[in-house]
Structures are given as C-alpha cells and as structure tokens.
Amino acid sequence: MQYDVFVVGGGPSGATAAEDLARAGYRVAMLDRAGRIKPCGGAIPPRAIRDFDIPDAMLVAKIRTARMISPTGRAVDIHIEGGYVGMVDREEFDEFLRDRAAMNGADRLTGTFLRVERDAAGTHVIWRDKASGEERRSRTRLVIGADGARSAVARAEVPGGDKIPYVIAYHEIIKAPEGGFAANADYDPMRCDVIYDGKISPDFYGWVFPHGKHASVGMGTEVDGVDLKVATAALRAMSGLTGCETIRKEGAPIPLKPLDRWDNGRDVVLAGDAAGVVAPSSGEGIFYAMAGGRVAATAAQAALLSGRAKDLRLARKMFMREHGTVFRVLRSMQDAYYRSDDRRERFVSLCHDIDVQKLTFEAYMNKSLVKARPMAHVKIGIKNMAHLLGLVSPKWS
C-alpha cells in the first residue's frame, strides 16, 4: 500500500497530524514506539482544549492557582480568574490521541523508524516492526517527522536537524498525598508549584504539578553534571513529598529553540519536539506540539495538492507567524532571569505585580500576547528593567 503521508511518532504532534490528514481523506500511516511515556508536567491551557477538542474525561485535575517559589522560599500565588488550566497524564492522553487518529482512518503501526530511502518508485520509510522484529518498507509521498527532540528523521533528512539545544527533563509520578491540605500543608491538589531555585535547577526550574490521584514532581537543566534524581529527591523533601509512593520515573530531552528549517525541500517536514517547538522559559510543550502537528498536516496537504515541495515550508511559516513573538519574549525572559539565584529572586518578586499576573495568564490561556492594555505593557517594561538593573530590591507582601 502506498501512503500519502507517513507520520513518524505518535505523541501529541504526530497523532494530531495523522488525525487531521485522515479526516481530510488522505491515506496516512502513524508509526509509534509502544511503551514510551514522555516526562511532562501535563498542563494544557483552555485554548488547547478548544482547538483540539479535548474531552473533559481526559483532565485528571483542574488547576486554579499557580505558585511561584523563589530561591529563599518566598511564594507568590497567581490565581486563575474565570478559568482553569487542565492537567493530563501523558500515559493516558497520548494513547487517547493515537486511538482517535486511528478511529478517523490512520493506519496505526508499532515499531521503530530506521531510515528513509528513495528510488525510481518513490520515497520509502524503512522501519522495524515491534511484534516480529522484521524490517518493513512503506512507500509514501511525504514524511512527517514527529519523533521527538533527538529526532532521527530530523538528523537524517533536514539541514540543521542534528543541532538543537535542549534541557534534560526528569520527573517522578508519585501517589498524591491523601486529603490535600490536611495530609500535607505544602501540597494543594488544585495548585501548580513552580520552583525557581539554583539548588533544584541551576538554569531552569522544578515543579510539583497535581494529577488527581497522582502528582508530577520534576526539574530540568541544560547544565552537564547535574544529578537529576538527586535534585528531584531534594525537591520532594522540600515539598514534603518524600514519603509518597513513586509510581514511575521518566527522563527525556526537551528542546527550547525552534529549528531554522523544518523541511528538506523535497518530501519531509518536521513537527513538535522534532522541530523544537517547546516554549522557552516555561517549557510548555503539549499545546505547541499539537499546533505544530496541525501546521505540518496543513503544509503536507498543500504540497500534495500542488505538487510543489516548497509548500512544505508553510509549516514553519504558519507556526512562527502566530507564535514566534511569544517564543522570542519567553527566550529573553529565560536568558535574563534564569542565570542566577539573585535574578530568580527578582523574577518571582516581579510576579507580585498585578499587571504581570493578569497579562501573563491572559497570554498563557489564549496563546497570544495581549495588546488591549498598552499602558500595562509599558508599566511592566519599566518594572522589568528596574528589577534587572538592580534598581529595586525584591519586595514581598
């Protein structure tokens, strides 16, 4: 059987691309490795729920507050007014997305991508079937590489695909303390904690994210030599979660910069982590992965209809047109504030500001920078520079 599109990877990005293409009537294969669960806090904003029709049953928790914790242990609670952030467990969520793609007509394959070959008959994806261990050969018109941060498709097929900066993320899924506040004063099943502390992560952050009956506790870093398990143990101790049962442990690279090019100018386009679309500063990836899968599917459809390989460039153009400014702002924040504990202290102090809180969550919930309040932006800019230049001392209410 010849496919129109062969999607390598069945995470949120690959499954979204496969579903969109199958719904549009194309012959689609989706290849995924069974059993892999990506380490992830699991947060998805309301826009993701709307845009990708995520059922309420997939949400294991609804977060109403975000707590920012500084190196000195000071905390700022940011309340989410008029809404919530949904939390998903990636083990169940990713499988739901794969099943939905298959129900809409995508052929679901289980195995490992090996390489792309081309001959007079066309493009072929060579992969190893998990059940038999045999090599398989699938002919296709186009390939979407959605196979993660260290994408084998990107490294082999797209210029610059082997040069992408990333943090290493590690987390432990634990059994949540029973009884919420009563069981543990430092844990709230409706609050996400974000810990900016060089003892936990010298250049990123740690987190405690509720998942209903479970919780995700983890951290990330680009710095070599940091023992992620030791840092996570320290975070669990700091949060009073040492005695909680550990369900599973996971680690993986998380890219923090979109690649300059997402296609090979011929028959391959990248999506999701393979293209580097995890937000700097926050490390948020699920929404952007799904958005990346959607634009990759759109670009693939354009190329199939026109016969022009250059239409594959639309994927990056569409994504960066909508999200590029947000990524640049978040990258600047990370570079400015994550470099030292003094800067992290100032960053959390800045989060006390009501304008910062409102604009931050308006942008997070809807995935766009808010332009309706220009004076608030001016005030934030002035306060930001004052904190960065050390013209003000961190203040706490």
Tab-separated table of C-alpha atoms in Angstrom:
chain	number	residue	atom	x	y	z
A	1	MET	CA	0.000	0.000	0.000
A	2	GLN	CA	1.237	3.478	-0.827
A	3	TYR	CA	0.538	6.196	1.698
A	4	ASP	CA	0.068	9.871	1.021
A	5	VAL	CA	1.782	10.724	4.317
A	6	PHE	CA	3.800	8.566	6.699
A	7	VAL	CA	3.926	10.115	10.196
A	8	VAL	CA	6.873	9.039	12.340
A	9	GLY	CA	5.921	9.474	16.002
A	10	GLY	CA	2.625	9.087	17.831
A	11	GLY	CA	2.862	11.748	20.536
A	12	PRO	CA	0.533	14.773	20.583
A	13	SER	CA	2.166	16.272	17.484
A	14	GLY	CA	2.254	13.137	15.327
A	15	ALA	CA	-1.195	11.972	16.412
A	16	THR	CA	-2.684	15.403	15.654
A	17	ALA	CA	-1.089	15.478	12.199
A	18	ALA	CA	-2.249	11.929	11.459
A	19	GLU	CA	-5.804	12.646	12.593
A	20	ASP	CA	-6.082	15.874	10.583
A	21	LEU	CA	-4.820	14.207	7.412
A	22	ALA	CA	-7.004	11.127	7.860
A	23	ARG	CA	-10.064	13.308	8.430
A	24	ALA	CA	-9.227	15.104	5.180
A	25	GLY	CA	-9.358	11.788	3.315
A	26	TYR	CA	-5.653	11.066	2.869
A	27	ARG	CA	-4.037	7.652	3.275
A	28	VAL	CA	-1.986	8.018	6.449
A	29	ALA	CA	0.317	5.790	8.460
A	30	MET	CA	1.318	6.641	12.033
A	31	LEU	CA	4.374	4.814	13.393
A	32	ASP	CA	4.921	4.865	17.137
A	33	ARG	CA	7.121	3.082	19.644
A	34	ALA	CA	4.981	1.326	22.226
A	35	GLY	CA	5.509	1.925	25.922
A	36	ARG	CA	7.274	5.286	25.831
A	37	ILE	CA	5.904	7.969	28.178
A	38	LYS	CA	7.419	11.426	27.938
A	39	PRO	CA	8.249	13.221	31.211
A	40	CYS	CA	5.841	16.135	31.299
A	41	GLY	CA	4.033	18.267	33.850
A	42	GLY	CA	0.901	17.690	31.800
A	43	ALA	CA	-0.562	21.213	31.691
A	44	ILE	CA	-2.846	22.200	28.824
A	45	PRO	CA	-4.470	25.650	28.571
A	46	PRO	CA	-8.090	26.323	27.621
A	47	ARG	CA	-7.126	27.109	24.046
A	48	ALA	CA	-5.704	23.606	23.594
A	49	ILE	CA	-8.913	22.130	24.965
A	50	ARG	CA	-10.936	24.218	22.491
A	51	ASP	CA	-8.737	23.904	19.415
A	52	PHE	CA	-8.185	20.163	19.681
A	53	ASP	CA	-11.498	19.081	21.167
A	54	ILE	CA	-10.077	17.551	24.350
A	55	PRO	CA	-12.862	15.865	26.334
A	56	ASP	CA	-13.278	16.671	29.993
A	57	ALA	CA	-12.721	12.999	30.841
A	58	MET	CA	-9.057	13.398	29.837
A	59	LEU	CA	-8.444	16.040	32.514
A	60	VAL	CA	-7.154	14.479	35.716
A	61	ALA	CA	-7.110	17.840	37.516
A	62	LYS	CA	-8.195	21.447	37.032
A	63	ILE	CA	-5.687	23.963	38.362
A	64	ARG	CA	-6.931	27.266	39.794
A	65	THR	CA	-3.670	28.659	41.213
A	66	ALA	CA	-0.010	28.812	40.188
A	67	ARG	CA	2.539	29.293	42.969
A	68	MET	CA	5.952	30.753	42.093
A	69	ILE	CA	8.610	29.944	44.715
A	70	SER	CA	11.884	31.878	44.925
A	71	PRO	CA	15.357	30.655	46.000
A	72	THR	CA	14.730	31.997	49.514
A	73	GLY	CA	11.436	30.106	49.744
A	74	ARG	CA	9.202	33.122	49.267
A	75	ALA	CA	5.991	32.329	47.359
A	76	VAL	CA	3.694	34.269	45.053
A	77	ASP	CA	0.273	32.770	44.349
A	78	ILE	CA	-1.259	33.707	40.997
A	79	HIS	CA	-4.950	32.918	40.907
A	80	ILE	CA	-6.552	31.957	37.608
A	81	GLU	CA	-9.655	34.090	37.377
A	82	GLY	CA	-12.611	32.786	35.427
A	83	GLY	CA	-10.982	29.593	34.242
A	84	TYR	CA	-8.531	26.823	34.900
A	85	VAL	CA	-5.524	25.015	33.487
A	86	GLY	CA	-6.273	21.396	32.633
A	87	MET	CA	-3.872	18.633	33.652
A	88	VAL	CA	-3.429	15.374	31.753
A	89	ASP	CA	-1.482	12.185	32.385
A	90	ARG	CA	0.617	11.595	29.287
A	91	GLU	CA	0.290	7.819	29.525
A	92	GLU	CA	-3.471	8.063	29.000
A	93	PHE	CA	-3.595	11.294	26.995
A	94	ASP	CA	-1.179	10.248	24.242
A	95	GLU	CA	-2.932	6.906	23.833
A	96	PHE	CA	-6.275	8.696	23.525
A	97	LEU	CA	-4.863	10.858	20.708
A	98	ARG	CA	-3.415	7.835	18.895
A	99	ASP	CA	-6.697	5.949	19.179
A	100	ARG	CA	-8.605	8.959	17.874
A	101	ALA	CA	-6.309	9.224	14.850
A	102	ALA	CA	-6.847	5.525	14.124
A	103	MET	CA	-10.616	5.820	14.523
A	104	ASN	CA	-10.551	8.549	11.875
A	105	GLY	CA	-8.730	6.346	9.386
A	106	ALA	CA	-4.997	6.492	10.094
A	107	ASP	CA	-3.151	3.150	9.939
A	108	ARG	CA	-1.516	2.681	13.317
A	109	LEU	CA	1.858	0.918	13.171
A	110	THR	CA	4.014	-0.072	16.135
A	111	GLY	CA	7.756	-0.129	15.667
A	112	THR	CA	10.925	1.897	15.269
A	113	PHE	CA	11.905	4.254	12.445
A	114	LEU	CA	15.172	3.278	10.740
A	115	ARG	CA	15.649	5.476	7.670
A	116	VAL	CA	14.190	6.989	4.513
A	117	GLU	CA	15.168	5.544	1.130
A	118	ARG	CA	14.371	6.803	-2.353
A	119	ASP	CA	14.378	5.088	-5.735
A	120	ALA	CA	12.598	5.287	-9.071
A	121	ALA	CA	9.384	4.134	-7.402
A	122	GLY	CA	9.419	6.988	-4.892
A	123	THR	CA	10.043	7.562	-1.191
A	124	HIS	CA	10.094	4.678	1.275
A	125	VAL	CA	10.142	4.657	5.085
A	126	ILE	CA	12.129	1.722	6.451
A	127	TRP	CA	11.038	0.697	9.940
A	128	ARG	CA	11.309	-2.260	12.285
A	129	ASP	CA	8.088	-3.947	13.334
A	130	LYS	CA	7.917	-4.375	17.110
A	131	ALA	CA	5.995	-7.671	17.085
A	132	SER	CA	8.082	-9.566	14.520
A	133	GLY	CA	11.392	-7.704	14.720
A	134	GLU	CA	11.434	-7.618	10.921
A	135	GLU	CA	12.267	-4.642	8.744
A	136	ARG	CA	9.300	-3.227	6.845
A	137	ARG	CA	9.210	-0.928	3.854
A	138	SER	CA	6.349	1.522	3.370
A	139	ARG	CA	6.044	3.674	0.248
A	140	THR	CA	4.782	7.210	0.783
A	141	ARG	CA	4.548	10.547	-0.956
A	142	LEU	CA	5.531	12.587	2.114
A	143	VAL	CA	7.001	12.025	5.588
A	144	ILE	CA	6.206	13.968	8.756
A	145	GLY	CA	8.924	13.607	11.385
A	146	ALA	CA	7.290	13.939	14.801
A	147	ASP	CA	9.696	11.669	16.651
A	148	GLY	CA	10.886	13.885	19.487
A	149	ALA	CA	13.753	16.144	20.498
A	150	ARG	CA	16.502	13.869	19.209
A	151	SER	CA	14.548	13.144	16.066
A	152	ALA	CA	16.149	10.518	13.849
A	153	VAL	CA	14.145	11.925	10.931
A	154	ALA	CA	15.458	15.458	11.540
A	155	ARG	CA	19.064	14.320	11.932
A	156	ALA	CA	18.997	12.313	8.722
A	157	GLU	CA	16.795	14.452	6.495
A	158	VAL	CA	16.677	18.143	7.445
A	159	PRO	CA	19.655	20.525	7.353
A	160	GLY	CA	20.495	21.600	10.908
A	161	GLY	CA	18.284	18.880	12.372
A	162	ASP	CA	21.209	17.498	14.370
A	163	LYS	CA	21.904	20.830	16.105
A	164	ILE	CA	19.138	21.698	18.524
A	165	PRO	CA	19.614	22.973	22.101
A	166	TYR	CA	17.641	21.229	24.810
A	167	VAL	CA	17.264	20.743	28.526
A	168	ILE	CA	17.150	17.317	30.078
A	169	ALA	CA	13.892	16.920	31.978
A	170	TYR	CA	13.258	14.321	34.651
A	171	HIS	CA	10.203	13.685	36.773
A	172	GLU	CA	8.677	11.168	39.102
A	173	ILE	CA	4.987	10.358	39.091
A	174	ILE	CA	4.031	9.847	42.715
A	175	LYS	CA	0.885	8.963	44.599
A	176	ALA	CA	-0.598	12.249	45.760
A	177	PRO	CA	-0.974	12.874	49.492
A	178	GLU	CA	-4.458	11.897	50.603
A	179	GLY	CA	-6.661	14.597	51.990
A	180	GLY	CA	-4.990	17.529	50.237
A	181	PHE	CA	-4.226	20.266	52.771
A	182	ALA	CA	-4.853	18.082	55.800
A	183	ALA	CA	-2.320	15.461	54.717
A	184	ASN	CA	0.427	17.867	53.721
A	185	ALA	CA	0.495	21.638	54.260
A	186	ASP	CA	2.792	22.132	51.236
A	187	TYR	CA	0.562	20.340	48.707
A	188	ASP	CA	-2.655	21.588	47.120
A	189	PRO	CA	-4.385	19.359	44.523
A	190	MET	CA	-5.617	22.475	42.679
A	191	ARG	CA	-2.297	24.354	42.607
A	192	CYS	CA	0.798	24.036	40.430
A	193	ASP	CA	4.083	24.889	42.151
A	194	VAL	CA	6.988	26.232	40.094
A	195	ILE	CA	10.281	26.353	41.991
A	196	TYR	CA	12.968	28.811	40.848
A	197	ASP	CA	15.935	27.703	42.947
A	198	GLY	CA	19.515	27.043	41.837
A	199	LYS	CA	19.749	24.131	44.287
A	200	ILE	CA	16.999	22.363	42.316
A	201	SER	CA	17.940	23.570	38.831
A	202	PRO	CA	20.836	25.934	38.094
A	203	ASP	CA	19.295	27.236	34.869
A	204	PHE	CA	15.639	26.188	34.631
A	205	TYR	CA	13.105	25.270	37.328
A	206	GLY	CA	11.492	22.487	39.317
A	207	TRP	CA	7.795	21.693	39.536
A	208	VAL	CA	5.097	19.969	41.547
A	209	PHE	CA	2.013	19.502	39.358
A	210	PRO	CA	-1.108	17.697	40.647
A	211	HIS	CA	-2.524	14.889	38.502
A	212	GLY	CA	-5.578	13.942	40.517
A	213	LYS	CA	-4.654	10.746	42.371
A	214	HIS	CA	-1.034	11.298	41.312
A	215	ALA	CA	1.388	14.201	41.017
A	216	SER	CA	4.337	15.006	38.762
A	217	VAL	CA	7.474	16.175	40.597
A	218	GLY	CA	10.499	17.046	38.480
A	219	MET	CA	13.023	19.505	37.097
A	220	GLY	CA	15.083	20.285	34.008
A	221	THR	CA	18.544	21.627	33.180
A	222	GLU	CA	20.988	22.224	30.328
A	223	VAL	CA	23.968	22.016	32.706
A	224	ASP	CA	26.111	18.901	32.419
A	225	GLY	CA	26.864	17.029	35.607
A	226	VAL	CA	23.650	17.823	37.468
A	227	ASP	CA	22.221	14.689	39.066
A	228	LEU	CA	18.544	14.970	38.143
A	229	LYS	CA	17.451	12.228	40.535
A	230	VAL	CA	19.245	13.844	43.484
A	231	ALA	CA	17.734	17.241	42.606
A	232	THR	CA	14.250	15.736	42.360
A	233	ALA	CA	14.716	13.999	45.712
A	234	ALA	CA	15.623	17.386	47.201
A	235	LEU	CA	12.534	18.908	45.633
A	236	ARG	CA	10.328	16.163	47.066
A	237	ALA	CA	11.859	16.738	50.503
A	238	MET	CA	11.369	20.498	50.199
A	239	SER	CA	7.710	19.925	49.301
A	240	GLY	CA	7.063	17.327	51.991
A	241	LEU	CA	6.542	14.556	49.427
A	242	THR	CA	9.419	12.214	50.260
A	243	GLY	CA	7.172	9.570	51.797
A	244	CYS	CA	4.764	9.398	48.854
A	245	GLU	CA	4.801	6.192	46.802
A	246	THR	CA	6.650	6.505	43.490
A	247	ILE	CA	4.613	5.187	40.540
A	248	ARG	CA	7.137	5.662	37.735
A	249	LYS	CA	10.245	7.638	36.750
A	250	GLU	CA	10.911	9.218	33.338
A	251	GLY	CA	13.531	11.392	31.663
A	252	ALA	CA	13.955	12.899	28.195
A	253	PRO	CA	15.439	15.864	26.310
A	254	ILE	CA	13.162	18.888	25.882
A	255	PRO	CA	14.109	21.290	23.042
A	256	LEU	CA	13.927	25.014	23.717
A	257	LYS	CA	14.528	26.608	20.309
A	258	PRO	CA	12.656	26.107	17.032
A	259	LEU	CA	14.867	24.884	14.219
A	260	ASP	CA	15.616	27.382	11.462
A	261	ARG	CA	14.322	24.903	8.907
A	262	TRP	CA	11.591	22.272	9.228
A	263	ASP	CA	11.653	20.618	5.803
A	264	ASN	CA	14.169	19.096	3.414
A	265	GLY	CA	12.814	20.823	0.321
A	266	ARG	CA	11.661	17.514	-1.078
A	267	ASP	CA	9.433	15.142	0.871
A	268	VAL	CA	9.980	15.569	4.635
A	269	VAL	CA	8.604	18.102	7.140
A	270	LEU	CA	9.074	18.167	10.928
A	271	ALA	CA	6.576	18.737	13.736
A	272	GLY	CA	6.515	19.088	17.516
A	273	ASP	CA	9.681	18.448	19.532
A	274	ALA	CA	11.453	17.346	16.349
A	275	ALA	CA	11.047	20.923	15.102
A	276	GLY	CA	11.986	22.373	18.502
A	277	VAL	CA	8.620	23.882	19.379
A	278	VAL	CA	8.686	23.781	23.169
A	279	ALA	CA	8.259	27.214	24.725
A	280	PRO	CA	11.385	28.723	26.321
A	281	SER	CA	11.167	29.840	29.958
A	282	SER	CA	8.041	27.790	30.678
A	283	GLY	CA	8.992	24.547	28.920
A	284	GLU	CA	5.362	24.178	27.825
A	285	GLY	CA	5.069	21.685	25.008
A	286	ILE	CA	1.698	19.943	24.621
A	287	PHE	CA	-0.223	22.803	23.024
A	288	TYR	CA	2.690	23.795	20.800
A	289	ALA	CA	3.278	20.174	19.784
A	290	MET	CA	-0.333	19.813	18.705
A	291	ALA	CA	-0.251	23.179	16.927
A	292	GLY	CA	2.950	22.052	15.188
A	293	GLY	CA	1.294	18.814	14.118
A	294	ARG	CA	-1.614	20.756	12.684
A	295	VAL	CA	0.522	23.127	10.609
A	296	ALA	CA	2.622	20.183	9.382
A	297	ALA	CA	-0.569	18.465	8.228
A	298	THR	CA	-1.717	21.676	6.555
A	299	ALA	CA	1.601	22.070	4.753
A	300	ALA	CA	1.539	18.423	3.692
A	301	GLN	CA	-1.935	18.843	2.223
A	302	ALA	CA	-0.807	21.950	0.326
A	303	ALA	CA	2.197	20.104	-1.110
A	304	LEU	CA	0.110	17.059	-2.082
A	305	LEU	CA	-2.460	19.216	-3.858
A	306	SER	CA	0.017	21.478	-5.644
A	307	GLY	CA	2.822	19.012	-6.270
A	308	ARG	CA	5.267	21.696	-5.064
A	309	ALA	CA	7.748	20.605	-2.410
A	310	LYS	CA	8.294	24.244	-1.428
A	311	ASP	CA	4.814	24.266	0.105
A	312	LEU	CA	6.222	22.222	2.978
A	313	ARG	CA	7.802	25.478	4.171
A	314	LEU	CA	4.313	26.625	5.133
A	315	ALA	CA	4.515	24.604	8.353
A	316	ARG	CA	7.217	26.771	9.909
A	317	LYS	CA	5.877	29.995	8.392
A	318	MET	CA	2.397	29.445	9.802
A	319	PHE	CA	3.654	28.430	13.239
A	320	MET	CA	6.141	31.269	13.647
A	321	ARG	CA	3.693	33.842	12.310
A	322	GLU	CA	1.352	33.054	15.195
A	323	HIS	CA	3.743	32.011	17.961
A	324	GLY	CA	7.187	33.379	17.049
A	325	THR	CA	6.866	36.604	19.049
A	326	VAL	CA	5.793	34.724	22.172
A	327	PHE	CA	8.785	32.391	21.803
A	328	ARG	CA	11.185	35.329	21.440
A	329	VAL	CA	9.774	37.075	24.524
A	330	LEU	CA	9.967	33.874	26.594
A	331	ARG	CA	13.529	33.230	25.430
A	332	SER	CA	14.509	36.732	26.521
A	333	MET	CA	12.915	36.133	29.925
A	334	GLN	CA	14.813	32.884	30.387
A	335	ASP	CA	18.114	34.455	29.379
A	336	ALA	CA	17.535	37.430	31.675
A	337	TYR	CA	16.198	35.771	34.810
A	338	TYR	CA	17.377	32.158	34.997
A	339	ARG	CA	21.102	32.845	35.161
A	340	SER	CA	21.460	33.275	38.945
A	341	ASP	CA	19.513	32.977	42.180
A	342	ASP	CA	19.591	36.756	42.559
A	343	ARG	CA	17.869	37.116	39.194
A	344	ARG	CA	15.416	34.344	40.034
A	345	GLU	CA	14.568	36.108	43.297
A	346	ARG	CA	13.860	39.289	41.362
A	347	PHE	CA	11.753	37.419	38.816
A	348	VAL	CA	9.475	35.937	41.467
A	349	SER	CA	9.270	39.359	43.109
A	350	LEU	CA	8.169	40.843	39.790
A	351	CYS	CA	5.364	38.267	39.700
A	352	HIS	CA	3.755	40.063	42.661
A	353	ASP	CA	2.700	42.787	40.240
A	354	ILE	CA	-0.982	42.520	39.339
A	355	ASP	CA	-0.362	43.665	35.737
A	356	VAL	CA	2.267	40.971	35.297
A	357	GLN	CA	-0.094	38.349	36.671
A	358	LYS	CA	-3.046	39.318	34.504
A	359	LEU	CA	-1.148	39.712	31.254
A	360	THR	CA	0.864	36.532	31.854
A	361	PHE	CA	-2.200	34.381	32.315
A	362	GLU	CA	-4.197	36.091	29.589
A	363	ALA	CA	-1.343	35.259	27.215
A	364	TYR	CA	-0.933	31.728	28.560
A	365	MET	CA	-4.599	30.827	28.412
A	366	ASN	CA	-5.078	32.088	24.853
A	367	LYS	CA	-1.544	31.690	23.447
A	368	SER	CA	-1.091	35.246	22.238
A	369	LEU	CA	0.366	38.473	23.565
A	370	VAL	CA	-2.391	40.759	24.772
A	371	LYS	CA	-2.486	44.160	23.036
A	372	ALA	CA	-5.639	45.564	24.587
A	373	ARG	CA	-3.854	47.102	27.591
A	374	PRO	CA	-0.905	49.160	26.249
A	375	MET	CA	-0.225	51.075	29.464
A	376	ALA	CA	0.066	47.818	31.396
A	377	HIS	CA	2.751	46.711	28.929
A	378	VAL	CA	4.631	49.995	29.419
A	379	LYS	CA	4.474	49.645	33.220
A	380	ILE	CA	5.694	46.061	33.053
A	381	GLY	CA	8.580	47.054	30.808
A	382	ILE	CA	9.716	49.738	33.228
A	383	LYS	CA	9.422	47.435	36.252
A	384	ASN	CA	11.228	44.668	34.384
A	385	MET	CA	14.209	46.905	33.610
A	386	ALA	CA	14.312	48.188	37.192
A	387	HIS	CA	14.491	44.629	38.544
A	388	LEU	CA	17.106	43.513	36.007
A	389	LEU	CA	19.334	46.532	36.677
A	390	GLY	CA	19.055	46.055	40.437
A	391	LEU	CA	17.468	49.481	40.910
A	392	VAL	CA	14.890	47.968	43.247
A	393	SER	CA	15.156	45.318	45.930
A	394	PRO	CA	12.914	42.261	45.825
A	395	LYS	CA	9.769	43.054	47.799
A	396	TRP	CA	7.311	40.665	49.336
A	397	SER	CA	3.783	41.168	50.561
